[in-house]
Coordinates of C-alpha atoms (C1' of nucleotides) in Angstrom, one line a residue:
Chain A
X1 CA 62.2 71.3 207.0
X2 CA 58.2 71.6 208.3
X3 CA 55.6 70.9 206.2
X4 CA 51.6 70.7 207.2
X5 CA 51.6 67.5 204.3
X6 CA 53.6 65.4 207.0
X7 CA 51.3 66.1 209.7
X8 CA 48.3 63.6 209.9
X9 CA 48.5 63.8 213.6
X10 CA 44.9 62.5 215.9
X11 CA 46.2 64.1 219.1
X12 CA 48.3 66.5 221.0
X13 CA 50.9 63.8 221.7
X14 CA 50.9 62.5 218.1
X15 CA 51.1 66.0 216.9
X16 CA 54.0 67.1 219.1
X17 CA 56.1 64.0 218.2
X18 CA 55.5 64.0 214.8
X19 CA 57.6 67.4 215.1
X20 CA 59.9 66.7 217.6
X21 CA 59.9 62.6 218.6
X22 CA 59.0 62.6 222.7
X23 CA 60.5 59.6 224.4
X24 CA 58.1 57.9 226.2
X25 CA 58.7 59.5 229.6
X26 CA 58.6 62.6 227.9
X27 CA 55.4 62.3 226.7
X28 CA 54.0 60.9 230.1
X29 CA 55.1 64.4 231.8
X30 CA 53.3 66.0 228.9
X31 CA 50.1 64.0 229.0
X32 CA 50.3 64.9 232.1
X33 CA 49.9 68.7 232.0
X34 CA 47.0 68.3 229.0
X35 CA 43.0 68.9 229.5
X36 CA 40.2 68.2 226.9
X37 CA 37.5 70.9 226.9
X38 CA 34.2 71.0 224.8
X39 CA 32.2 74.0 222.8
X40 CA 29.1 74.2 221.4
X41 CA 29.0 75.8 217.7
X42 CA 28.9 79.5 218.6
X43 CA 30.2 79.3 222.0
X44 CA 33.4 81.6 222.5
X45 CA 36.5 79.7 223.4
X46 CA 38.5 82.7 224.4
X47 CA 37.1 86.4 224.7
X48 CA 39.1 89.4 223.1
X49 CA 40.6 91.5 226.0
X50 CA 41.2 88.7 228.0
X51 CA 44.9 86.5 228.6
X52 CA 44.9 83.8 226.2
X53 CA 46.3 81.0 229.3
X54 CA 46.7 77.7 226.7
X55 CA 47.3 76.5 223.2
X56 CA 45.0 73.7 221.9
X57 CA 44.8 71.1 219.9
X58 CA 41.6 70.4 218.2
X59 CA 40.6 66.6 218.1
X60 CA 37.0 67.4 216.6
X61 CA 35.4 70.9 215.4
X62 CA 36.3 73.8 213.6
X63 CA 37.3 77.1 214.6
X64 CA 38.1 80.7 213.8
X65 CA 40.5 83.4 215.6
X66 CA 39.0 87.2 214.7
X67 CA 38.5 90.2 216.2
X68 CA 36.2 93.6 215.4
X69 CA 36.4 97.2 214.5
X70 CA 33.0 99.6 215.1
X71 CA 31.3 98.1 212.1
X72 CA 32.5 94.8 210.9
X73 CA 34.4 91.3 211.9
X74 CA 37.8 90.1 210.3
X75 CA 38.6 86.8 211.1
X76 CA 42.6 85.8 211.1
X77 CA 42.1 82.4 211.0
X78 CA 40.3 79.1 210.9
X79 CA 41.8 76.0 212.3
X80 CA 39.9 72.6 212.0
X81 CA 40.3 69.0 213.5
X82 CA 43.9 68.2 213.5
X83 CA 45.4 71.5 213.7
X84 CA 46.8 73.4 216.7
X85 CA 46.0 77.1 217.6
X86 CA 46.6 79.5 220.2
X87 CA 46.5 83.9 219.9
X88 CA 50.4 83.8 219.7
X89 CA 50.6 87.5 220.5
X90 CA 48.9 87.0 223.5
X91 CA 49.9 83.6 224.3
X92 CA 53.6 84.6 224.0
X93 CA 53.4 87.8 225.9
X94 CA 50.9 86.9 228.4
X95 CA 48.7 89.7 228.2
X96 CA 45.3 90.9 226.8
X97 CA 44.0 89.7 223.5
X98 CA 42.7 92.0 220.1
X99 CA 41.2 88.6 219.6
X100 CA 38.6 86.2 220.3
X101 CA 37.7 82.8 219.4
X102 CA 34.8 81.0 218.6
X103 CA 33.7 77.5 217.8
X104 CA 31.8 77.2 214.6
X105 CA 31.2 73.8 215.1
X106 CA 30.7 71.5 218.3
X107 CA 34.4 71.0 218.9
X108 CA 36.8 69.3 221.3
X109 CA 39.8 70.6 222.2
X110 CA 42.9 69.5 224.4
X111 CA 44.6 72.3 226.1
X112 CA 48.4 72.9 227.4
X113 CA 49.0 75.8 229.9
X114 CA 51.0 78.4 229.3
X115 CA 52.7 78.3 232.6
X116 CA 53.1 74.9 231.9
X117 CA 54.8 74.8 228.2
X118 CA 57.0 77.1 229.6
X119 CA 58.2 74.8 232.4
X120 CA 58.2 71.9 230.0
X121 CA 60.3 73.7 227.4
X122 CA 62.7 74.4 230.2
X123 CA 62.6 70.8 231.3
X124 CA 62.9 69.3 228.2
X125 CA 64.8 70.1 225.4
X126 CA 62.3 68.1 223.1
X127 CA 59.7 70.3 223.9
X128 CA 61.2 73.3 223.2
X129 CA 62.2 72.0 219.5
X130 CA 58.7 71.1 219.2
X131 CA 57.2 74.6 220.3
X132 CA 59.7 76.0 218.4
X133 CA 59.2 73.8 215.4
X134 CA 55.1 75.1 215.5
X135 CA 56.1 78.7 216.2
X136 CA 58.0 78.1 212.2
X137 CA 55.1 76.5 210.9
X138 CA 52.7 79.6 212.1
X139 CA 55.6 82.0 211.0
X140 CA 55.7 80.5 207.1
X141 CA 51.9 80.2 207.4
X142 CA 51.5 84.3 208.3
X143 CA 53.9 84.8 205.5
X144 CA 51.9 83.7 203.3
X145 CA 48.7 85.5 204.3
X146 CA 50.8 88.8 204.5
X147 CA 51.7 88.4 201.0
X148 CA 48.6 87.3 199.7
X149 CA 46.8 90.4 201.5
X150 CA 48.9 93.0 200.0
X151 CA 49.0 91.5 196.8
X152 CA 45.7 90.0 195.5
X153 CA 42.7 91.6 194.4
X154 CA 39.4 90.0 196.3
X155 CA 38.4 87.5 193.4
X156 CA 41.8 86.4 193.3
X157 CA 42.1 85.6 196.9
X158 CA 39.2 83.9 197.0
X159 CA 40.2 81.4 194.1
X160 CA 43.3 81.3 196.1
X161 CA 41.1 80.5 199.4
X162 CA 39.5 77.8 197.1
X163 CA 42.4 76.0 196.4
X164 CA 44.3 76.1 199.5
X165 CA 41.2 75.3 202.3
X166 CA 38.6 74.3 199.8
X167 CA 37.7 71.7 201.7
X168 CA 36.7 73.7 204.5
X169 CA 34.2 75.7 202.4
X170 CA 31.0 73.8 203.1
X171 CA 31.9 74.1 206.7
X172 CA 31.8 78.0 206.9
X173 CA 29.4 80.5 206.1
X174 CA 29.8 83.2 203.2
X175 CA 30.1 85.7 205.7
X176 CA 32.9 84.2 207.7
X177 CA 34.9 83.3 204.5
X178 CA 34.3 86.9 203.3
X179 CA 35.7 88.2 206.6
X180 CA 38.5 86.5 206.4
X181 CA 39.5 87.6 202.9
X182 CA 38.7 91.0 204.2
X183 CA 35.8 92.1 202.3
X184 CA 32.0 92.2 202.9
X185 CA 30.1 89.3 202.5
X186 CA 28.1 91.2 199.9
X187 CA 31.1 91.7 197.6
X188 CA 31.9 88.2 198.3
X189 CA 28.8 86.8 196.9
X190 CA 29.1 88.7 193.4
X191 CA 32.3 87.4 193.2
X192 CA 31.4 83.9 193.4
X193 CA 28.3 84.7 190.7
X194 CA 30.8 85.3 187.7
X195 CA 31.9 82.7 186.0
Chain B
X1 CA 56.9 87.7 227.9
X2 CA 59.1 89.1 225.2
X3 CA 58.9 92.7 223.9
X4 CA 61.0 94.2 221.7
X5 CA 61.7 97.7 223.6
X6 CA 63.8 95.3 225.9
X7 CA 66.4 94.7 223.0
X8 CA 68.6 97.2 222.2
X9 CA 71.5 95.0 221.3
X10 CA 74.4 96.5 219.3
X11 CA 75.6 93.0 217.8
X12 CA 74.7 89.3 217.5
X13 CA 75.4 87.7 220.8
X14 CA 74.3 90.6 222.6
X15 CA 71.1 90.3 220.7
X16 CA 70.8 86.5 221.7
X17 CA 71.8 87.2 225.2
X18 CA 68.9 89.2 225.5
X19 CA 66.4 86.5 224.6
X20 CA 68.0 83.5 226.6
X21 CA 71.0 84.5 228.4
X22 CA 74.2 83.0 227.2
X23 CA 76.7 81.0 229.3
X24 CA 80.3 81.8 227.8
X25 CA 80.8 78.8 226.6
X26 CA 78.1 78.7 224.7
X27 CA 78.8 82.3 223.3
X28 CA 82.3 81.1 222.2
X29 CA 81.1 78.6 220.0
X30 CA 78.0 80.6 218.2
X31 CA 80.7 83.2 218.0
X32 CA 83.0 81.0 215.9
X33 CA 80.2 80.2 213.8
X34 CA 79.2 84.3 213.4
X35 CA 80.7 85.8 210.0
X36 CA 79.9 89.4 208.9
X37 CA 79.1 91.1 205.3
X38 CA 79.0 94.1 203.8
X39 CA 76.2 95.3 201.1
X40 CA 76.3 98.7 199.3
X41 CA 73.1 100.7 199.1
X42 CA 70.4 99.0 196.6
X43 CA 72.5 95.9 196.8
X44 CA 70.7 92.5 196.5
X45 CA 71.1 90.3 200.2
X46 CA 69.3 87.6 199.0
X47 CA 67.8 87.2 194.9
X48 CA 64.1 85.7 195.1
X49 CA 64.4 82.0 193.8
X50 CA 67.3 81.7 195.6
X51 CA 67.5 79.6 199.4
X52 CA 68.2 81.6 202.6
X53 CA 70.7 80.1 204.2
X54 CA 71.1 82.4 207.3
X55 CA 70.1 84.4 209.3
X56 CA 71.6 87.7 210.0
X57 CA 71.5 90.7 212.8
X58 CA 72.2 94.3 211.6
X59 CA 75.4 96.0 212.5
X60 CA 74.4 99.2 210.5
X61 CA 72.2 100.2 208.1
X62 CA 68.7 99.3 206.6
X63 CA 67.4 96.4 204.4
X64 CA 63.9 95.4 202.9
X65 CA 62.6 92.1 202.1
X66 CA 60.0 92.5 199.2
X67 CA 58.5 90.2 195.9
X68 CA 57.3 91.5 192.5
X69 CA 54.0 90.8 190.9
X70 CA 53.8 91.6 187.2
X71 CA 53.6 95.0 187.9
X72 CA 54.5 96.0 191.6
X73 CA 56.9 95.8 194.0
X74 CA 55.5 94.9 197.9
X75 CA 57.4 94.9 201.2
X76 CA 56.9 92.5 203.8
X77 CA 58.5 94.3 206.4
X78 CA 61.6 96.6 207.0
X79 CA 65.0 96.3 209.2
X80 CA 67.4 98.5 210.8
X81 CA 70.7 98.0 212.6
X82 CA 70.2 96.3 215.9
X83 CA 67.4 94.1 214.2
X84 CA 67.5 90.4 213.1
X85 CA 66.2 89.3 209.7
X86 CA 66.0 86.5 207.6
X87 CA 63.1 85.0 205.1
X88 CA 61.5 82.7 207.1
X89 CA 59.8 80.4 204.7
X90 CA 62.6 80.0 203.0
X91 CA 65.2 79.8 205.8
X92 CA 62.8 77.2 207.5
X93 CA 62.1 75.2 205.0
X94 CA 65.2 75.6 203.1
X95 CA 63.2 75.9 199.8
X96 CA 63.7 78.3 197.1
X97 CA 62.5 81.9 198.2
X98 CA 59.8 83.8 197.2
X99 CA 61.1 87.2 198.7
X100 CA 64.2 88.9 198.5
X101 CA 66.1 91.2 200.5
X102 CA 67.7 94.1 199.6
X103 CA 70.2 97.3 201.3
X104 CA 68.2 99.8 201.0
X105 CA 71.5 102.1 202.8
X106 CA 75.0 100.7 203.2
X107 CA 74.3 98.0 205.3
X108 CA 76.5 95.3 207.6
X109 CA 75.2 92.4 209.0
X110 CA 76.7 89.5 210.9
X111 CA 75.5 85.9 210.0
X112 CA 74.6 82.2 211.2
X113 CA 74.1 79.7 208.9
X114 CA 71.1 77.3 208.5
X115 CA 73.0 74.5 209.4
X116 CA 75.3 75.9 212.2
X117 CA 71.6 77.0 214.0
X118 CA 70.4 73.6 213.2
X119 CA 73.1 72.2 215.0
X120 CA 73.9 74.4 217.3
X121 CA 70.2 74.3 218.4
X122 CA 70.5 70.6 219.3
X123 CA 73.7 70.7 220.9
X124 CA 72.8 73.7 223.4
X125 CA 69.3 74.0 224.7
X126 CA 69.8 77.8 225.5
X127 CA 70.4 78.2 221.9
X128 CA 67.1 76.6 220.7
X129 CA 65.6 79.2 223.5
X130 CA 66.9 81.7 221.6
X131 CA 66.0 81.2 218.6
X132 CA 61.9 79.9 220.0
X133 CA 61.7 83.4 221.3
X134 CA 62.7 85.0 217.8
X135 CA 60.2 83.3 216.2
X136 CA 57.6 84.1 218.7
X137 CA 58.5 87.8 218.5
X138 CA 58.2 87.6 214.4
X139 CA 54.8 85.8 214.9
X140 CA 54.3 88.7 217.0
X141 CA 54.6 90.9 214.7
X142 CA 53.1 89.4 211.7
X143 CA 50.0 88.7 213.5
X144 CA 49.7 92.4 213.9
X145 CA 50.9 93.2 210.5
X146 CA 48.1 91.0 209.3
X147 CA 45.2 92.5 211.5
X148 CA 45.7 95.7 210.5
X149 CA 46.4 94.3 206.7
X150 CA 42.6 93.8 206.6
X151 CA 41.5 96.1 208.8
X152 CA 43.0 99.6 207.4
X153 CA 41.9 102.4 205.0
X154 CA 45.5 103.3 203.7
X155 CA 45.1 106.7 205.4
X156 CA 44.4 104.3 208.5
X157 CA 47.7 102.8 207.9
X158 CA 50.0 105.2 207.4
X159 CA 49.1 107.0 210.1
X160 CA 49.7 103.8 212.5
X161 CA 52.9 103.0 210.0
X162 CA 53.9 106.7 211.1
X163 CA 53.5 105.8 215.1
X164 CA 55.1 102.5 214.9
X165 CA 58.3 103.3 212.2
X166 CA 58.2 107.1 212.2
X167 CA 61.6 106.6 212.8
X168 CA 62.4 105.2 209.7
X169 CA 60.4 107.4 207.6
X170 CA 63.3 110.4 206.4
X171 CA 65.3 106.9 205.3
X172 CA 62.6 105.7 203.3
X173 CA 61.5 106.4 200.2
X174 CA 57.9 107.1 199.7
X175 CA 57.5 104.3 197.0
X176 CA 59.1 102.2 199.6
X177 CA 56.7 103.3 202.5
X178 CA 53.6 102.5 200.2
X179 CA 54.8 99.2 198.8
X180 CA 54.9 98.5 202.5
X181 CA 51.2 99.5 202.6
X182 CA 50.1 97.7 199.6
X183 CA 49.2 101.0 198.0
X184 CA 51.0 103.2 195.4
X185 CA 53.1 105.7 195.2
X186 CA 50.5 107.9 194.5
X187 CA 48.2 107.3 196.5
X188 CA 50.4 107.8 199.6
X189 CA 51.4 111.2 197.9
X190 CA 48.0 112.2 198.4
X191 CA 47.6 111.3 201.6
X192 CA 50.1 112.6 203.3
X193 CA 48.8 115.5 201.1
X194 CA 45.5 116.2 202.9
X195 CA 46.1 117.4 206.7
Chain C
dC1 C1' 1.6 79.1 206.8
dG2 C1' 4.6 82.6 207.8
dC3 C1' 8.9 83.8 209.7
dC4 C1' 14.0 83.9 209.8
dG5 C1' 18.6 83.5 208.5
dA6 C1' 21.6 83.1 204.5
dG7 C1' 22.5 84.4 200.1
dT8 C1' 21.7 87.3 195.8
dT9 C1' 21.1 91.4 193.2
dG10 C1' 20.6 96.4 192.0
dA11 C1' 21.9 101.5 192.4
dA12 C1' 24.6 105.0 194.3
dC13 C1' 28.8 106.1 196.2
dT14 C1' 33.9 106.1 197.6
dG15 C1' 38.7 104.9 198.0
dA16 C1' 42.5 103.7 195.4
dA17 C1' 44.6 102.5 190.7
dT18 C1' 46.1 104.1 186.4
dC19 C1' 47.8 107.3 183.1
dA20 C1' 49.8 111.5 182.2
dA21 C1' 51.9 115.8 183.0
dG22 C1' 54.4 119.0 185.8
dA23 C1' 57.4 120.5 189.9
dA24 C1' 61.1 119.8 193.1
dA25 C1' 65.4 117.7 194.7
dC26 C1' 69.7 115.6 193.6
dG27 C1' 74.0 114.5 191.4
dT28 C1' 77.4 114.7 188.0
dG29 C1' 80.3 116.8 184.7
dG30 C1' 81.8 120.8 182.6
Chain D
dC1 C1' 78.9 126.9 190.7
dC2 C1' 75.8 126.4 187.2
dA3 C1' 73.3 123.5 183.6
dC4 C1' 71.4 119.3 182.5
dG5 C1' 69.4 114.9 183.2
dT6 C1' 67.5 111.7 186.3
dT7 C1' 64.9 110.4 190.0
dT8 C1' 61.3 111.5 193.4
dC9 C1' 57.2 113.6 194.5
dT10 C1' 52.9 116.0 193.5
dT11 C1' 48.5 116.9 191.1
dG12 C1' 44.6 116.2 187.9
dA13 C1' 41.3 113.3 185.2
dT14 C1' 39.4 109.0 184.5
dT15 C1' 38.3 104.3 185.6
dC16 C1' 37.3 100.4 188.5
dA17 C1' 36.8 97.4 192.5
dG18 C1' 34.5 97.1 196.6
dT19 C1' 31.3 99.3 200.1
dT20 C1' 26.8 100.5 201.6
dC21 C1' 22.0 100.3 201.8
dA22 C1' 18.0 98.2 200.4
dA23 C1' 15.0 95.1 198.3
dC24 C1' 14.2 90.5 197.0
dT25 C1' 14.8 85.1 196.8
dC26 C1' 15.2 80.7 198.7
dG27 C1' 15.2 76.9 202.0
dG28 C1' 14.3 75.3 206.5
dC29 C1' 11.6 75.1 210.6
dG30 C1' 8.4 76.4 214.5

DNA sequence: CGCCGAGTTGAACTGAATCAAGAAACGTGG
DNA sequence: CCACGTTTCTTGATTCAGTTCAACTCGGCG
């Protein structure tokens, strides 16, 4: 049984045991693969069409995963301080991304190598639980949001947006809330003026 | 790297094999733990409300998991023989279900149990591999199934439903196919009406 | 002060939903 | 094997949500 509400983790360590306790000397050989990396607000953290090497978890900052067709963005995700993210599909298979990433704040991130995950999940059976343990989280969480998309109208996803990252909202702009809902920020915008 | 045109597995342990190679051993005991059903066409697999308690591979046939709103039916995703399924917010969290599944042909499957998984994920590392690279090929998926979710026209998505699951189609009713695209069944009559 | 980005608002347009009626396919019993 | 009813699919008319394009407002900042 995974939950977000039991996850109030500061770092990558805290985060992984809090899914899967790490003895100690696990967690050294862990600690020892990680590396913190900084963006500006606006910088890209991973370009689409390129092999997403790492997953991350974010100590400060705020972040989306999107991607573009000709005329507009659609953002997948956003993951703030305390999460972790990666592009699974092209994490997992190791080759090139339909998505980007972008800081949308000044954010810190620590960073675990593919190559090296790999290794440690075959190393250590209490890394694999805990990879395996946040693939489950990120499989109920895209659930969710497949549901959601086929079933709700715009003004009802949004409420739903509302209530489920609400607290994010002061953090993003209209337009990148909009693209993730999947409609223009336009539409967005007169949905928020009634009522 | 894990794709699924490298699966063509006719049954459970072949299936597993596939994903993290199986020492006999180990295949005896998640063999002793395998037990298979039977569900007639338009037979309930699993009643929303209701916890999934396994996870199943199909033998033969074709099965749909799916919620109501008010007023329509939606379908996460479809299954056919040689295919494992489960709900995975339910099965991971073992909570009550929001989705059920349902036969849509004759259909046999072969199931594990939550618990037996559980366990047998502790006791055998190889096992928890397995099951790690199942998840990542359904967050696979659902990252896709999401993208184009808010990407696609309906004409858009049919036409990539068609190159993805054409196979599927003559087994598939049309209502089914557009729950599955989130549009009705009237709309996709006209669609596949023009050109 | 004037510019610039972010958000709002209006008008015309478009894709899909809804409601309703008809056609085609399918199965079951006589 | 046909006749009937049921289910599945198509087609038309109307309505509505959301897009597009464009003009306008507002607050911050050089």
């Amino acid at each position: 049984m995974i939950s977000n509400r039991f996850l109030n983790a500061t770092d990558f360590l805290g985060f992984a045991s809090s899914l899967s306790p790490l003895e100690n000397e696990v967690k050294d050989t862990l600690r020892s693969k990680l590396y913190q990396k900084r963006y500006c607000k606006g910088e890209l953290i991973l370009e689409s069409g390129t092999i997403c090497k790492r997953i991350c978890f974010i100590d400060s900052g705020l972040v989306k995963t999107f991607f573009y067709t000709d005329t507009r963005e659609f953002i997948m995700r956003f993951f703030a301080e305390g999460n972790m993210f990666t592009v699974f599909d092209s994490f997992i298979s190791q080759r090139p991304s339909a998505y980007g990433i972008m800081a949308l704040e000044d954010t810190v991130i620590t960073c675990l190598n593919y190559n090296d995950l790999e290794m440690l999940c075959q190393q250590h059976h209490v890394i694999e639980t805990f990879y395996r343990k946040l693939l489950s989280m990120a499989a109920v969480n895209m659930m969710d949001r497949i549901g959601s998309n086929l079933e709700e109208k715009a003004h009802v996803a949004y409420h739903r947006f509302l209530k489920a990252h609400g607290m994010l909202l002061q953090r993003l702009s209209l337009a990148d809330v909009a693209s993730y809902l999947g409609i223009t920020q336009v539409s967005l915008s007169r949905i928020r003026a009634m009522k």
